[in-house]
Amino acid sequence: MNSEHRMELFACRASKDFACKVVDALNKIAEGDEKYRLGASEVTQFSDGEFVPSFNESVRGATVFIIQSTFPPQENLMELLLTIDAAKRASADSVIAVMPYFGWARQDRKDKPRVSIGAKLVANLLTAAGVDRIMTCDLHADQIQGFFDIPVDHIYASKVFIPYLRSLNLENLAIAAPDMGGAKRANAYAKELACPVIICHKSREKANVVASMTAIGDVEGKNIVIVDDMIDTAGTIAKAADLLMSKGAKSVRACATHAVLSGPAYDRINNSSLKEVYFTDTIPLKTGADTKKIKVVSMTETFASAIRKVYHYEPISTEFIF
């Protein structure tokens, strides 16, 4: 490692708070004379909506980490792409995009004729911008890692959720998947927590609209935690909670990595049978929203540890549970 090699951390606008907490966590685990800070950058905005990100300090020869979740995906993705491009043009040695939430991940295949595969397109755009590595959390589909021809560090929120769920000391615990697609995730949680699995099977009329739902498994008397990668409009999770309670569950909670929470999501959570909902902080909660049922479990320490290990060429396998 030459004397010029150094780490520079920057954040785009959507993830400034998350990035500040990551820096704090990095300084807690720093060794020797290591000292971390968030670099200075700004975004110049034009009246027509166009904007220009820029760095206010040199990044020449540095390993640059740019932290940005792409929610809502359009403008935040564009800001990330422009910031990556700025870093490459400023002679950064390497650029690593830290994307706690990867937007467009639900478009991972052609599920009907004449549609795009948005996740692959985003992978291409990031690569074209010049990124050298991606770090992200709980992709909607694991195979999205294969859309990249660069390293992808896929961190699982189970790293923080499993210990948190254990700390609740719930009797007769059961883990539920909100749909068949979440069965693998639910099974992994259930294996770690040594409890049974329940599968909710749903059919959709169209995107974000659930037509019908049934539950497979022993529900009676169980304290159930539904696990998922994200909650968007909360239609599925609310319907699943009401269904499980109607079948004799003692209580129903939900545990999801990304708090997308669009449209009527907050109201649906508050009006549902859900006792509590646990999210990570990959996406900030809406300012002023009613969050009485919501608890946030932070991923910043996990990301800080992964960032430091990647920079020092250390293995990050300890950041994974499954």
Coordinates of N, CA, C and O in Angstrom, one line a residue, residues 221-304:
G221 N -51.9 -19.8 18.2 CA -51.2 -19.5 19.4 C -49.8 -19.1 19.2 O -49.0 -18.9 20.1
K222 N -49.4 -18.8 17.9 CA -48.0 -18.4 17.6 C -47.8 -16.9 17.7 O -48.7 -16.1 17.3
N223 N -46.6 -16.4 18.1 CA -46.2 -15.1 18.0 C -45.4 -15.0 16.7 O -44.3 -15.5 16.6
I224 N -46.0 -14.4 15.7 CA -45.5 -14.5 14.3 C -44.8 -13.3 13.9 O -45.2 -12.2 14.1
V225 N -43.6 -13.5 13.2 CA -42.9 -12.3 12.6 C -42.8 -12.6 11.1 O -42.2 -13.6 10.7
I226 N -43.4 -11.7 10.4 CA -43.3 -11.8 8.9 C -42.1 -11.1 8.5 O -41.8 -9.9 8.8
V227 N -41.2 -11.8 7.7 CA -40.0 -11.2 7.2 C -40.0 -10.9 5.7 O -40.6 -11.7 4.9
D228 N -39.5 -9.8 5.3 CA -39.5 -9.4 3.9 C -38.3 -8.5 3.6 O -37.7 -8.0 4.5
D229 N -38.0 -8.3 2.3 CA -36.9 -7.4 2.0 C -37.3 -5.9 2.0 O -36.5 -5.0 2.2
M230 N -38.6 -5.7 1.7 CA -39.1 -4.3 1.7 C -40.6 -4.3 1.9 O -41.3 -5.3 1.7
I231 N -41.1 -3.1 2.4 CA -42.5 -2.9 2.4 C -42.8 -1.6 1.6 O -42.2 -0.6 2.0
D232 N -43.6 -1.7 0.6 CA -43.9 -0.6 -0.2 C -45.2 0.1 0.2 O -45.3 0.9 1.0
T233 N -46.3 -0.4 -0.4 CA -47.6 0.2 0.0 C -48.2 -0.4 1.2 O -49.3 0.0 1.7
A234 N -47.6 -1.5 1.7 CA -48.0 -2.2 2.9 C -49.3 -3.0 2.7 O -49.9 -3.5 3.7
G235 N -49.8 -3.1 1.5 CA -51.0 -3.9 1.2 C -50.8 -5.4 1.6 O -51.7 -6.0 2.3
T236 N -49.7 -6.0 1.1 CA -49.5 -7.4 1.4 C -49.3 -7.7 2.8 O -49.9 -8.6 3.4
I237 N -48.4 -6.9 3.5 CA -48.1 -7.2 4.9 C -49.3 -7.0 5.8 O -49.5 -7.7 6.7
A238 N -50.1 -6.0 5.5 CA -51.3 -5.7 6.3 C -52.3 -6.9 6.1 O -52.9 -7.3 7.1
K239 N -52.5 -7.3 4.9 CA -53.4 -8.4 4.6 C -53.0 -9.7 5.3 O -53.8 -10.4 5.8
A240 N -51.7 -9.9 5.2 CA -51.1 -11.1 5.8 C -51.3 -11.1 7.3 O -51.6 -12.1 7.9
A241 N -51.1 -10.0 7.9 CA -51.2 -9.9 9.4 C -52.7 -10.1 9.8 O -52.9 -10.9 10.8
D242 N -53.6 -9.5 9.1 CA -55.0 -9.7 9.4 C -55.4 -11.2 9.2 O -56.2 -11.8 10.0
L243 N -54.9 -11.8 8.1 CA -55.2 -13.2 7.9 C -54.7 -14.1 9.0 O -55.4 -15.0 9.5
L244 N -53.4 -13.9 9.4 CA -52.8 -14.7 10.5 C -53.5 -14.6 11.8 O -53.7 -15.5 12.5
M245 N -53.9 -13.3 12.1 CA -54.7 -13.1 13.4 C -56.0 -13.8 13.3 O -56.5 -14.4 14.3
S246 N -56.7 -13.8 12.1 CA -58.0 -14.5 12.0 C -57.9 -16.0 12.1 O -58.8 -16.7 12.5
K247 N -56.7 -16.5 11.9 CA -56.4 -18.0 12.0 C -55.9 -18.4 13.4 O -55.5 -19.5 13.6
G248 N -55.9 -17.4 14.3 CA -55.6 -17.8 15.7 C -54.2 -17.4 16.2 O -53.8 -17.9 17.2
A249 N -53.4 -16.6 15.4 CA -52.1 -16.2 15.9 C -52.3 -15.3 17.2 O -53.2 -14.6 17.3
K250 N -51.3 -15.5 18.1 CA -51.3 -14.7 19.3 C -51.0 -13.2 19.0 O -51.6 -12.3 19.6
S251 N -50.0 -13.0 18.2 CA -49.6 -11.7 17.7 C -48.9 -11.8 16.4 O -48.3 -12.8 16.0
V252 N -48.9 -10.7 15.7 CA -48.1 -10.6 14.4 C -47.3 -9.3 14.3 O -47.8 -8.2 14.6
R253 N -46.0 -9.5 14.0 CA -45.1 -8.4 13.8 C -44.5 -8.6 12.4 O -44.7 -9.6 11.8
A254 N -43.9 -7.5 11.9 CA -43.2 -7.6 10.6 C -41.8 -7.1 10.7 O -41.5 -6.2 11.6
C255 N -41.0 -7.6 9.9 CA -39.6 -7.3 9.9 C -39.1 -7.1 8.4 O -39.1 -8.1 7.7
A256 N -38.8 -5.9 8.0 CA -38.5 -5.7 6.6 C -37.2 -4.7 6.5 O -37.1 -3.8 7.3
T257 N -36.4 -5.0 5.6 CA -35.1 -4.2 5.5 C -35.4 -2.8 5.0 O -34.9 -1.9 5.7
H258 N -36.1 -2.6 3.9 CA -36.2 -1.3 3.3 C -37.6 -0.7 3.5 O -38.6 -1.3 3.1
A259 N -37.7 0.5 4.2 CA -38.9 1.1 4.4 C -39.3 2.0 3.2 O -39.2 3.3 3.3
V260 N -39.7 1.4 2.1 CA -40.1 2.2 1.0 C -41.4 3.0 1.3 O -41.4 4.2 1.1
L261 N -42.4 2.4 1.9 CA -43.5 3.0 2.5 C -44.1 4.2 1.6 O -44.1 5.3 2.0
S262 N -44.7 3.8 0.5 CA -45.3 4.8 -0.4 C -46.8 4.8 -0.3 O -47.4 3.9 0.3
G263 N -47.4 5.8 -0.8 CA -48.9 5.9 -0.8 C -49.5 5.8 0.6 O -49.1 6.5 1.5
P264 N -50.4 4.8 0.8 CA -51.1 4.7 2.1 C -50.4 3.8 3.1 O -51.0 3.3 4.1
A265 N -49.1 3.5 2.9 CA -48.4 2.5 3.7 C -48.5 2.8 5.2 O -48.8 1.9 6.0
Y266 N -48.2 4.0 5.6 CA -48.2 4.3 7.1 C -49.6 4.1 7.7 O -49.7 3.5 8.8
D267 N -50.6 4.5 7.0 CA -52.0 4.3 7.5 C -52.4 2.8 7.5 O -53.0 2.4 8.5
R268 N -52.0 2.1 6.5 CA -52.3 0.7 6.5 C -51.6 -0.1 7.6 O -52.2 -1.0 8.2
I269 N -50.3 0.3 7.9 CA -49.6 -0.3 9.0 C -50.4 0.0 10.4 O -50.6 -0.9 11.2
N270 N -50.7 1.2 10.6 CA -51.3 1.6 11.8 C -52.7 1.1 12.0 O -53.2 0.8 13.1
N271 N -53.4 0.8 10.9 CA -54.8 0.3 10.9 C -54.9 -1.2 10.8 O -56.0 -1.8 10.9
S272 N -53.7 -1.9 10.7 CA -53.7 -3.3 10.5 C -53.6 -4.0 11.9 O -53.5 -3.4 12.9
S273 N -53.5 -5.4 11.9 CA -53.4 -6.2 13.1 C -51.9 -6.2 13.5 O -51.6 -6.9 14.5
L274 N -51.0 -5.6 12.8 CA -49.6 -5.7 13.1 C -49.4 -5.0 14.5 O -49.8 -3.9 14.8
K275 N -48.6 -5.7 15.4 CA -48.3 -5.2 16.7 C -47.1 -4.2 16.6 O -47.2 -3.1 17.1
E276 N -46.1 -4.6 15.8 CA -44.9 -3.7 15.6 C -44.3 -4.1 14.2 O -44.5 -5.2 13.7
V277 N -43.6 -3.1 13.7 CA -42.9 -3.3 12.4 C -41.5 -2.8 12.6 O -41.3 -1.7 13.1
Y278 N -40.5 -3.7 12.2 CA -39.1 -3.4 12.3 C -38.5 -3.1 11.0 O -38.6 -3.9 10.1
F279 N -37.8 -2.0 10.8 CA -37.1 -1.7 9.6 C -35.7 -1.4 9.9 O -35.3 -1.0 11.0
T280 N -34.8 -1.4 8.9 CA -33.5 -0.8 9.0 C -33.5 0.6 8.6 O -34.6 1.1 8.1
D281 N -32.4 1.3 8.6 CA -32.3 2.7 8.3 C -31.8 2.9 6.9 O -31.2 4.0 6.6
T282 N -31.9 1.9 6.0 CA -31.4 2.1 4.6 C -32.2 3.2 3.9 O -31.6 3.8 3.0
I283 N -33.4 3.4 4.3 CA -34.3 4.4 3.7 C -34.8 5.2 4.9 O -35.4 4.6 5.8
P284 N -34.7 6.5 5.0 CA -35.2 7.2 6.2 C -36.7 7.2 6.2 O -37.4 7.2 5.1
L285 N -37.3 7.3 7.4 CA -38.8 7.3 7.5 C -39.2 8.7 7.1 O -38.5 9.7 7.2
K286 N -40.5 8.8 6.6 CA -41.0 10.1 6.2 C -41.2 11.1 7.3 O -41.7 10.7 8.4
T287 N -40.7 12.3 7.2 CA -40.8 13.3 8.2 C -42.3 13.6 8.5 O -43.1 13.8 7.6
G288 N -42.7 13.5 9.8 CA -44.0 13.8 10.2 C -45.0 12.7 10.1 O -46.2 12.8 10.5
A289 N -44.6 11.5 9.6 CA -45.5 10.4 9.5 C -45.7 9.8 10.9 O -44.9 9.9 11.8
D290 N -46.8 9.1 11.0 CA -47.2 8.4 12.3 C -46.4 7.1 12.3 O -46.8 6.2 11.6
T291 N -45.4 7.1 13.2 CA -44.6 5.9 13.3 C -44.7 5.1 14.6 O -43.7 4.5 15.0
K292 N -45.9 5.2 15.2 CA -46.0 4.6 16.6 C -45.8 3.1 16.6 O -45.4 2.6 17.6
K293 N -46.0 2.4 15.5 CA -45.8 1.0 15.4 C -44.4 0.6 14.9 O -44.1 -0.6 14.8
I294 N -43.7 1.6 14.5 CA -42.4 1.3 13.7 C -41.2 1.5 14.6 O -41.1 2.5 15.4
K295 N -40.3 0.5 14.5 CA -39.0 0.6 15.2 C -37.9 0.5 14.2 O -38.0 -0.4 13.3
V296 N -36.8 1.2 14.3 CA -35.7 1.2 13.4 C -34.5 0.5 14.0 O -34.1 0.9 15.1
V297 N -34.0 -0.5 13.3 CA -32.7 -1.2 13.7 C -31.6 -0.7 12.7 O -31.8 -0.9 11.5
S298 N -30.6 -0.1 13.2 CA -29.6 0.5 12.3 C -28.7 -0.5 11.7 O -28.2 -1.5 12.3
M299 N -28.4 -0.2 10.4 CA -27.4 -1.0 9.6 C -26.1 -0.3 9.5 O -25.1 -0.7 8.9
T300 N -25.9 0.9 10.1 CA -24.8 1.7 9.9 C -23.5 1.1 10.4 O -22.4 1.2 9.8
E301 N -23.5 0.4 11.6 CA -22.3 -0.3 12.1 C -21.9 -1.4 11.2 O -20.7 -1.6 11.0
T302 N -22.9 -2.1 10.6 CA -22.6 -3.2 9.7 C -21.9 -2.7 8.4 O -20.9 -3.2 7.9
F303 N -22.5 -1.6 7.9 CA -21.9 -1.0 6.7 C -20.5 -0.4 7.0 O -19.6 -0.5 6.2
A304 N -20.3 0.2 8.2 CA -19.0 0.8 8.5 C -18.0 -0.3 8.6 O -16.9 -0.2 8.0

